[in-house]
Protein backbone atom coordinates (compact mmCIF):
# COMPACT_ATOMS: atom_id res chain seq x y z
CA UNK A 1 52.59 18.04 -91.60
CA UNK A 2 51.76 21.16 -90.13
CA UNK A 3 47.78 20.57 -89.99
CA UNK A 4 48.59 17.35 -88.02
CA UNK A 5 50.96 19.11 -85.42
CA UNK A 6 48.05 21.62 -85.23
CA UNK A 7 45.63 19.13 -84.32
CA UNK A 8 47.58 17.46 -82.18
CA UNK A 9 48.08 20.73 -80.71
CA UNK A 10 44.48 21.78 -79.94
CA UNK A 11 43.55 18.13 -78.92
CA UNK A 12 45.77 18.25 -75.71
CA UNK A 13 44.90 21.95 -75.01
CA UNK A 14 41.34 20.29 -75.31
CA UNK A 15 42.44 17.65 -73.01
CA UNK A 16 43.44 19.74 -70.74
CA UNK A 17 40.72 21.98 -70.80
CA UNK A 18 38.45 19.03 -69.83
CA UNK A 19 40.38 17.25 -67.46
CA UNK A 20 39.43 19.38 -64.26
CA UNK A 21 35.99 19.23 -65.54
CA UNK A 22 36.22 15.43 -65.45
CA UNK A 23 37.72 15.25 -62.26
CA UNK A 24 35.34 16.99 -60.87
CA UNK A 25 32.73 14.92 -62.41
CA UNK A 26 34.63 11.76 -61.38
CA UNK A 27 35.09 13.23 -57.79
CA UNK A 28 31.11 14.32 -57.47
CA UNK A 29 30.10 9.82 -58.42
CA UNK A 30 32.91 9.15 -55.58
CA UNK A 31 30.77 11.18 -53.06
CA UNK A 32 27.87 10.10 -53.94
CA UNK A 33 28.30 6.64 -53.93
CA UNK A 34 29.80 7.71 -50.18
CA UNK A 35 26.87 9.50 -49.36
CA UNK A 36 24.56 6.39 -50.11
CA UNK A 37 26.07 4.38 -47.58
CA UNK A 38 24.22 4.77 -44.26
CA UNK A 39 25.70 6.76 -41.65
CA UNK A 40 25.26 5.15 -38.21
CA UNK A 41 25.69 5.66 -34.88
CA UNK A 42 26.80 3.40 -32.63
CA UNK A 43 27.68 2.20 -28.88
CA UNK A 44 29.34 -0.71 -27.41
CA UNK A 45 27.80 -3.77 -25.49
CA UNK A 46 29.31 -3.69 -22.35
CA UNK A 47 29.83 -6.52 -19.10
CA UNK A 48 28.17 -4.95 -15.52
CA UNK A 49 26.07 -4.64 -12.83
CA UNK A 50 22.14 -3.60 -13.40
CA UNK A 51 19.52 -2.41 -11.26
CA UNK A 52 16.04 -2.15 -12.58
CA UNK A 53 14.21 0.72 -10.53
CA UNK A 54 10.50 2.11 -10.17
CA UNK A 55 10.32 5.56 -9.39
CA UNK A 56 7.85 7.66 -7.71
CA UNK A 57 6.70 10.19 -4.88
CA UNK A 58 4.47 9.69 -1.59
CA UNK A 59 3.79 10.77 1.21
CA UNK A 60 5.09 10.68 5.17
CA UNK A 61 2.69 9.55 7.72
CA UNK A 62 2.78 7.99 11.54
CA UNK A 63 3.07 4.50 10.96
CA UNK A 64 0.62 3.74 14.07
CA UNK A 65 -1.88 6.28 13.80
CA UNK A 66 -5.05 6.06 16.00
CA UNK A 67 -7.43 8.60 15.88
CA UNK A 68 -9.96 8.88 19.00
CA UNK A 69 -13.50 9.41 18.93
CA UNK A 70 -15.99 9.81 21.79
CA UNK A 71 -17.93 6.95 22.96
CA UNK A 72 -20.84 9.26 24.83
CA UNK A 73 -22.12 12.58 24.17
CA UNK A 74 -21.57 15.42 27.13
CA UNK A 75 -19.84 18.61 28.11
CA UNK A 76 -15.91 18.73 28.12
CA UNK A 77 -14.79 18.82 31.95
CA UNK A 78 -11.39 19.31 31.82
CA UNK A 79 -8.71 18.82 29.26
CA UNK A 80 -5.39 17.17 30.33
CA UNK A 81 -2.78 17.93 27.39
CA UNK A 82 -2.42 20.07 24.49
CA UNK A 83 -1.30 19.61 21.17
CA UNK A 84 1.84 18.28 20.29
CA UNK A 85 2.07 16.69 23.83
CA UNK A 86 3.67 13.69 24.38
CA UNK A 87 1.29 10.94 26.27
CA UNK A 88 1.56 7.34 26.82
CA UNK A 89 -0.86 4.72 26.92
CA UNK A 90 -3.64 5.08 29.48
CA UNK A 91 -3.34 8.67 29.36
CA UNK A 92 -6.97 10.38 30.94
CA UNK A 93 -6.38 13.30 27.69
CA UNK A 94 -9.85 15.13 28.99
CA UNK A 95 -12.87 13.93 31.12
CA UNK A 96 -16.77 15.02 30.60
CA UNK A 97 -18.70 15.97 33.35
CA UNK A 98 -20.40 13.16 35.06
CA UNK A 99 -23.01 14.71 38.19
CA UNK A 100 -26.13 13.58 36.24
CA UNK A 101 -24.40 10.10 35.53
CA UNK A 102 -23.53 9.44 38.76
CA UNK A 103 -26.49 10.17 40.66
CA UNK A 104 -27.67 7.72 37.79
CA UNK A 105 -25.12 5.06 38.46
CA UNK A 106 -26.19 5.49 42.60
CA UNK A 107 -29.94 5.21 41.64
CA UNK A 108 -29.46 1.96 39.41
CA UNK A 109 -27.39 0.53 42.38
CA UNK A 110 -30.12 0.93 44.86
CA UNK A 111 -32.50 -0.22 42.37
CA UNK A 112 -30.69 -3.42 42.10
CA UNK A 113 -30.39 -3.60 45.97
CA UNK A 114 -34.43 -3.29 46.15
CA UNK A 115 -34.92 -5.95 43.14
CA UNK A 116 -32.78 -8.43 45.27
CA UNK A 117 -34.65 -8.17 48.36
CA UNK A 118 -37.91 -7.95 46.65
CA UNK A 119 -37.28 -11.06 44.74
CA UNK A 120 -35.71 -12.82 47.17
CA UNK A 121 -39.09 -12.16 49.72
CA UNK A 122 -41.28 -13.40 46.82
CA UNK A 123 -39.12 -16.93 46.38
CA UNK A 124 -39.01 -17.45 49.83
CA UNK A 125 -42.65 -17.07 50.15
CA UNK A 126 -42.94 -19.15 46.86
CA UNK A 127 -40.98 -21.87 48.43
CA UNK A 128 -42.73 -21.69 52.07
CA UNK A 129 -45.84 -22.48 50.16
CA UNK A 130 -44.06 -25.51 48.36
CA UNK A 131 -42.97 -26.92 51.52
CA UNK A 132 -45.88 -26.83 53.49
CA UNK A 133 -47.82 -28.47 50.56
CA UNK A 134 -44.99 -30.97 50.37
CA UNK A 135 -45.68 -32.10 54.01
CA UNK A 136 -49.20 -31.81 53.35
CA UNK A 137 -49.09 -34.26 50.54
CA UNK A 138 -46.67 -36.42 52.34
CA UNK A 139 -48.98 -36.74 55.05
CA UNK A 140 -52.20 -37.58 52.90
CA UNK A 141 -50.34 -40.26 51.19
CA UNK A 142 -49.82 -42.15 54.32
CA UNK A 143 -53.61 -41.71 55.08
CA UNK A 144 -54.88 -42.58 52.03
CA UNK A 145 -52.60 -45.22 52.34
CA UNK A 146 -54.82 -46.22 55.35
CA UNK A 147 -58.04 -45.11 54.24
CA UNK A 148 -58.29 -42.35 56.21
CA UNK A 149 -58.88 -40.01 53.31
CA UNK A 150 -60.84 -40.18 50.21
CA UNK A 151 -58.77 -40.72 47.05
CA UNK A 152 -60.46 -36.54 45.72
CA UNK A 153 -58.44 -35.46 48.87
CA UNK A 154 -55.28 -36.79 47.96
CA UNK A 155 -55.51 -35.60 44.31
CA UNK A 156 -56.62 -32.33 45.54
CA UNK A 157 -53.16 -32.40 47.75
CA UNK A 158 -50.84 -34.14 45.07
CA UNK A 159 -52.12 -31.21 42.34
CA UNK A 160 -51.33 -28.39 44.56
CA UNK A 161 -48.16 -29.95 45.16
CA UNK A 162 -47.22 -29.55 41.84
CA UNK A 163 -49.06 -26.11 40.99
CA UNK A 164 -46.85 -24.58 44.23
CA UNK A 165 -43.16 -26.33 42.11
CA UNK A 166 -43.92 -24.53 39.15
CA UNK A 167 -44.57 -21.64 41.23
CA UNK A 168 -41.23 -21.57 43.00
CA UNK A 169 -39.68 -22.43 39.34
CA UNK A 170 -41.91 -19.20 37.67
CA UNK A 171 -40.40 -16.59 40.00
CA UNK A 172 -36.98 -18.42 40.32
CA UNK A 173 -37.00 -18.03 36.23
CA UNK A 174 -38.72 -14.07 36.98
CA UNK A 175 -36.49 -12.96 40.11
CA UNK A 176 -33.32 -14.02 38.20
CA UNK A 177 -33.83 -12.18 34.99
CA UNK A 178 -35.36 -9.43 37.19
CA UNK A 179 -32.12 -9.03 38.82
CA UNK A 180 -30.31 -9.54 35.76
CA UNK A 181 -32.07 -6.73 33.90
CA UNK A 182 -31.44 -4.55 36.82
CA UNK A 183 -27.34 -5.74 36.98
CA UNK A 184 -27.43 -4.92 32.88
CA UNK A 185 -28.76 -1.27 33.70
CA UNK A 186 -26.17 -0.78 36.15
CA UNK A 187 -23.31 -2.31 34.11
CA UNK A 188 -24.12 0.13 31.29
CA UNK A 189 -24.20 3.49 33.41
CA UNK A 190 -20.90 2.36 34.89
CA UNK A 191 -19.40 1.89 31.36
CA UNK A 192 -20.82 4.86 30.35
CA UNK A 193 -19.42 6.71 33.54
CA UNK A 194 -16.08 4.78 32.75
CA UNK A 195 -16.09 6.29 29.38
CA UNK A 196 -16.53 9.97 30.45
CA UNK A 197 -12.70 9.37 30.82
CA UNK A 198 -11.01 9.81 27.47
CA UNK A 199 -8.35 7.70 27.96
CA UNK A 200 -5.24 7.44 24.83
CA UNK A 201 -5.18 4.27 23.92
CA UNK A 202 -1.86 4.33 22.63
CA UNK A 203 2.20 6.18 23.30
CA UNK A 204 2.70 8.81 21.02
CA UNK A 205 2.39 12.97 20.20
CA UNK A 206 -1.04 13.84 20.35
CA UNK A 207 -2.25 15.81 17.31
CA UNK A 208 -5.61 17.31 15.70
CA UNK A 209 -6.99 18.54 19.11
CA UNK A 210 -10.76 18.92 18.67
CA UNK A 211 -11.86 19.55 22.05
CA UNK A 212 -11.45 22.23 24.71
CA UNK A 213 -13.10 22.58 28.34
CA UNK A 214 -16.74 23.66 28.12
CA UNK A 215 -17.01 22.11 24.60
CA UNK A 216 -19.81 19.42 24.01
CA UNK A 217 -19.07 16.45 22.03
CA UNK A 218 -21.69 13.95 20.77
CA UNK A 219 -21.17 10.33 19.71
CA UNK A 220 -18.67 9.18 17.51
CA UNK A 221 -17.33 12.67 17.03
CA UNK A 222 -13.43 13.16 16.37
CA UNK A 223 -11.46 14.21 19.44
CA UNK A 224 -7.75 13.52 18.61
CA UNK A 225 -5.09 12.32 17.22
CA UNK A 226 -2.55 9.83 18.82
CA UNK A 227 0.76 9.70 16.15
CA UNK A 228 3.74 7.67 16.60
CA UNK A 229 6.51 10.21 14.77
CA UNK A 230 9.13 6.99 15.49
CA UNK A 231 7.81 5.24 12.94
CA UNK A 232 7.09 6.85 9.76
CA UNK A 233 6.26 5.52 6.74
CA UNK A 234 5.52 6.53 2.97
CA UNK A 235 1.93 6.03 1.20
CA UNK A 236 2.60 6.10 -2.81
CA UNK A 237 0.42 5.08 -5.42
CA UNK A 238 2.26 2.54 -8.17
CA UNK A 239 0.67 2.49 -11.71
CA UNK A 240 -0.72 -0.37 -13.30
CA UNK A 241 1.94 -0.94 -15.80
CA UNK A 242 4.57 -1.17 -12.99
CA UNK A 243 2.98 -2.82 -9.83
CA UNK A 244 3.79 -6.30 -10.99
CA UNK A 245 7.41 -5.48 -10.70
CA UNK A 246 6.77 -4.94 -7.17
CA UNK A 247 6.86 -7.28 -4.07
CA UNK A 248 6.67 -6.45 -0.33
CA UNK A 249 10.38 -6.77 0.86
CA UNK A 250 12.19 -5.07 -1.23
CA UNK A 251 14.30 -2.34 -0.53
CA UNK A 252 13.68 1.70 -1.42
CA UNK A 253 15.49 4.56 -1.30
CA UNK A 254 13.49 7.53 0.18
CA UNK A 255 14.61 11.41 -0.26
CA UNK A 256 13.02 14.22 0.90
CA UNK A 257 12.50 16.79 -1.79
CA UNK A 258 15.04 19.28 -1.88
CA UNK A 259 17.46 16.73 -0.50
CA UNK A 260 20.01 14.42 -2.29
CA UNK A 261 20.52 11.97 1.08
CA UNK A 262 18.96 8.97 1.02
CA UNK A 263 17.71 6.81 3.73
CA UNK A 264 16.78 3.17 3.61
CA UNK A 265 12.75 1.94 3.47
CA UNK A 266 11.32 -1.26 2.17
CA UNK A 267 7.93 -2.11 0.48
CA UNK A 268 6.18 -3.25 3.66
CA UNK A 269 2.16 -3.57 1.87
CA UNK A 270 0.75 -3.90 -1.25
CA UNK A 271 -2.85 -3.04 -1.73
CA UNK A 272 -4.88 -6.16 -3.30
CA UNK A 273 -6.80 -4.06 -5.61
CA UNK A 274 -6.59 -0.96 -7.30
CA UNK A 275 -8.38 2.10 -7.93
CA UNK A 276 -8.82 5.10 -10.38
CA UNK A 277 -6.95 8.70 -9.16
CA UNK A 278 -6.85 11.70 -10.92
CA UNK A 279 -3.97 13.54 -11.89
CA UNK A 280 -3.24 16.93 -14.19
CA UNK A 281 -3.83 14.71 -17.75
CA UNK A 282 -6.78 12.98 -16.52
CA UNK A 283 -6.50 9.62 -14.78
CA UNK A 284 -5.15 6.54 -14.49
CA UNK A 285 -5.81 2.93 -12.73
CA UNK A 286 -3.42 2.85 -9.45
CA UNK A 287 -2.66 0.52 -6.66
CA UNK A 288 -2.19 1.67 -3.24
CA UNK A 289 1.38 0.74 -1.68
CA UNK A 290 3.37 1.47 1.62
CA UNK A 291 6.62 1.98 1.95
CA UNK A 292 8.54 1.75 5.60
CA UNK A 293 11.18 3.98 6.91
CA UNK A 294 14.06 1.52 8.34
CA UNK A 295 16.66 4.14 9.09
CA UNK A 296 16.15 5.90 11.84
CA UNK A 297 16.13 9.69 10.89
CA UNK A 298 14.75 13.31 11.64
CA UNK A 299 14.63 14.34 7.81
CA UNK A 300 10.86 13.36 7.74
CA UNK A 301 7.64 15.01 9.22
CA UNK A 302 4.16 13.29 8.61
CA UNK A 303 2.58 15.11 5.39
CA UNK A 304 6.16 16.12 3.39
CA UNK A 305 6.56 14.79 0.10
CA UNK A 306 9.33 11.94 -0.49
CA UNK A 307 10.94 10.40 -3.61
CA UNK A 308 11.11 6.85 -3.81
CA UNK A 309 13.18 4.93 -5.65
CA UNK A 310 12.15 1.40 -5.59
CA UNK A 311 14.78 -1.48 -6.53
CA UNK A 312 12.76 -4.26 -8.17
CA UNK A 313 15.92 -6.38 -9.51
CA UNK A 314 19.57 -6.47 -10.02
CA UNK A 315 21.87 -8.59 -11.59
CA UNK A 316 25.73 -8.95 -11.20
CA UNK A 317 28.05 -9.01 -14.35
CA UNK A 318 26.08 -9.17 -17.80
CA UNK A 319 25.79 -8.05 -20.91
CA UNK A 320 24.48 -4.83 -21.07
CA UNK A 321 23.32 -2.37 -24.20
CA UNK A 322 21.53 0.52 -24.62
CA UNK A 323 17.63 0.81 -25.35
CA UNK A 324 18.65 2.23 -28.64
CA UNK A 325 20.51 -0.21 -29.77
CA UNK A 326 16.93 -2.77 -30.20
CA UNK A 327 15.28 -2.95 -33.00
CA UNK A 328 11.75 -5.01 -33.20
CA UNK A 329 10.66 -6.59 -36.60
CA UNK A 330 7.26 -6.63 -37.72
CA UNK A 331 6.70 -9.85 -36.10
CA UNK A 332 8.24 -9.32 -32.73
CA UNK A 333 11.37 -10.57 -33.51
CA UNK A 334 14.45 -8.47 -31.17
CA UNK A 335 18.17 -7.99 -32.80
CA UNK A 336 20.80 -5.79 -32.60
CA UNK A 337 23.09 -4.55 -35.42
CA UNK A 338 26.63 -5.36 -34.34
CA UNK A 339 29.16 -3.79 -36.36
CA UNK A 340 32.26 -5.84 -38.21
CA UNK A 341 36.06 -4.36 -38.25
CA UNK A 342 35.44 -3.78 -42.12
CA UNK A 343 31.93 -1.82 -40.85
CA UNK A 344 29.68 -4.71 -42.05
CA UNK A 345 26.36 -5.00 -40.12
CA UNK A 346 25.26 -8.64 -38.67
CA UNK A 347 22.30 -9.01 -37.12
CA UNK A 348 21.93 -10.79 -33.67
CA UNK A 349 18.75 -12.16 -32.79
CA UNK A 350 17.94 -11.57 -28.83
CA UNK A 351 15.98 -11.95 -25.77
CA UNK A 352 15.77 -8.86 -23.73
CA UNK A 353 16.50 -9.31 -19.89
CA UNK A 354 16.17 -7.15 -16.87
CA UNK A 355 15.69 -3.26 -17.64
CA UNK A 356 17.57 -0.37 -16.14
CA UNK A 357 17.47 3.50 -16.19
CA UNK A 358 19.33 3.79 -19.53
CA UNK A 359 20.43 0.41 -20.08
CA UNK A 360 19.33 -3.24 -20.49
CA UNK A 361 19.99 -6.80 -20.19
CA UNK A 362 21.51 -8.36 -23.69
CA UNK A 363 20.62 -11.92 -23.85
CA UNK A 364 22.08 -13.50 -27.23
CA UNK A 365 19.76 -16.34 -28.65
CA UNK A 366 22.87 -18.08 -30.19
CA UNK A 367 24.76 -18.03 -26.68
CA UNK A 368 27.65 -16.07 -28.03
CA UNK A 369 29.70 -13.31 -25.81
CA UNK A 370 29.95 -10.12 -27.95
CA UNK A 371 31.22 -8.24 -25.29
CA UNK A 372 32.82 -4.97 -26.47
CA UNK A 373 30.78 -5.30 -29.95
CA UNK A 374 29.75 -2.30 -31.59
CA UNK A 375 26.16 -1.98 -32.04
CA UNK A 376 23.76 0.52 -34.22
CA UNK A 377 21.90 2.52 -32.57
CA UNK A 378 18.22 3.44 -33.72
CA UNK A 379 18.19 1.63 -36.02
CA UNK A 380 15.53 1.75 -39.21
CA UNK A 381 14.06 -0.92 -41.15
CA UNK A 382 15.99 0.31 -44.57
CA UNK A 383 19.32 -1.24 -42.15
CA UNK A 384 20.07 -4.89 -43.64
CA UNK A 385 22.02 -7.84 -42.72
CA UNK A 386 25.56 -7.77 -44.36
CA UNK A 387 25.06 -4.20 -45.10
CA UNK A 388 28.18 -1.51 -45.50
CA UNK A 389 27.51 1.11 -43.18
CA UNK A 390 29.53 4.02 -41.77
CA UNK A 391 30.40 5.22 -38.45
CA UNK A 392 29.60 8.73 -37.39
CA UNK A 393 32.84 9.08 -35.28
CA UNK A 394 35.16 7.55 -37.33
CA UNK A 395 34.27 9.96 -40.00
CA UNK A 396 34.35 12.45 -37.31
CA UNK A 397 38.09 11.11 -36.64
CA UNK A 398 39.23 10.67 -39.75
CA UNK A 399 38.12 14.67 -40.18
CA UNK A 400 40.15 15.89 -37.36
């Protein structure tokens, strides 16, 4: 009787002995089956507004920019303005000197004078000729009509006739290009004494002064610069991957750097084809686009930089869900992993929409609404449908 108390005894001292051990044990399988469920994070599709923007940087010029070279080559005569004058249209901005080209002009004018009298004595000699051997013929033909004149005399009369019309038609056809010649030489030293003027042929500030009195300028050489600061406008260059989001139209936000206002532009040209740039990785296949000022403002001088911030879409009260939240299959298939109340993941097939900064258009394939869903983000392949998952900050809850 006693052995079997003593057994009984050291069996529950043994049994509690083990018992924290085994609860421990027991408690060490509960975690770990925990820790095998996946721990997710998630966010919450959301109904709202979207804008899809481009962004990029530029920079100002003069909308209508001319810049003036010089027709003729000479000395500088005078110079009218100086840089950063304001001139309008028609403007004389300098003048060359002109005494050789006008003595020129003077000299071709009396050289046309002389070619018109000249010519004109010749054809009225020509045409004396013509008439008196008109008479002359007229005259035989009556007395050969008569017999009063062999038929060799009135050949002799008729042929001279003729010879004497092509005569007055040969120096009509000489005396008229003669004088024409002579009209052309004058024309061009009066154009070219009309162009010693360097006229603007435009309003605006002049800029880039290349010229001073004394100087000499030969053709084609840069003078000026005639800049409309009114009118400004933005050239950027818009990567391949993004210029068929673009259209001319539509509007842009343009900020100075170092400034957080904002003033209204719009895409006003689009290059129709691109070209290769450089920039600090290596380069990259560009398109060429301009962007127009539409607010009036005094924020911009030609040359700064400006940030652009092109709109390229918006859309009014959708669905809306972070990039995170999309996962692509192997075969190109979109879903998200919406979350049940029990934290059992479904997965939604979807077509993605319009794309913002940080968030995108959620178009469900089935037509459902699962606005306010919770949603997985980043999620993994090893994340299946009908899977138990848990949420980081409910956990994070339930810990506080």
């Amino acid at each position: 009787m006693k052995k079997k108390r003593g057994k009984r005894f050291w069996a529950v001292v043994l049994i509690l002995i083990m018992l924290p051990f085994i609860g421990f044990i027991l408690k060490q399988s509960a975690k770990q089956r925990i820790a095998d469920i996946p721990l997710v994070e998630t966010s919450v599709i959301e109904r709202g507004n979207l804008s899809s923007n481009v962004y990029t940087s530029g920079t100002i010029r003069a909308k209508n920019s001319i810049s003036v070279l010089s027709d003729i080559s000479g000395r500088i005569a005078e110079v009218n303005f100086k840089e950063g004058d304001i001139i309008s249209e028609g403007d004389v901005v300098a003048s060359l000197k002109t005494d050789e080209l006008y003595y020129a002009v003077k000299e071709a004018e009396l050289n046309l004078d002389l070619t018109k009298r000249r010519e004109s004595t010749e054809l009225a000699s020509a045409k004396r000729a013509y008439e008196e051997a008109e008479e002359s013929f007229e005259r035989n033909s009556v007395l050969y009509s008569e017999g009063a004149v062999s038929k060799s005399q009135y050949d002799e009369s008729r042929r001279l006739l003729l010879d004497l019309r092509d005569e007055v038609e040969k120096v009509e056809d000489v005396s008229g290009k003669q004088i024409e010649l002579e009209s052309l030489r004058l024309e061009k030293l009066r154009a070219k004494l009309e162009k010693s003027k360097i006229i603007s042929p435009a309003g605006g500030t002049l800029t880039n002064m290349q010229i001073e009195a004394g100087g000499f300028v030969t053709l084609n050489q840069p003078l000026f610069t005639v800049q409309d600061f009114n009118e400004l406008e933005v050239l950027t260059q818009i990567s391949e991957y993004d210029i068929s989001s673009l259209k001319t139209g539509q509007k842009v936000l343009v900020r100075s750097q170092g400034r957080e206002e904002a003033f209204d532009g719009r895409v006003a040209s689009i290059a129709p084809d691109a070209k290769v740039a450089s920039n600090g990785q290596g380069s990259e296949t560009v398109v060429e686009v301009v962007v127009e000022i539409t607010e009036p403002t005094d924020a911009f001088k030609p040359n700064f930089s400006a940030e652009l911030q092109i709109l390229t879409g918006s859309l009014d009260d959708v669905l809306l869900v972070p990039y995170e939240a999309v996962y692509t299959k192997k075969g190109g298939e979109k879903v998200v992993f919406m979350i049940s109340d029990e934290s059992t993941v479904s997965e939604m097939p979807i077509k993605p929409g319009l794309e913002g900064d940080l968030l995108m258009e959620l178009i469900p394939l089935d037509g459902s609404d699962p606005e306010d869903v919770k949603v997985v983000l980043n999620p993994t392949e090893k994340l299946k449908n009908g899977m138990v998952v848990r949420v980081k900050e409910t956990e994070e809850e339930e810990k506080q």
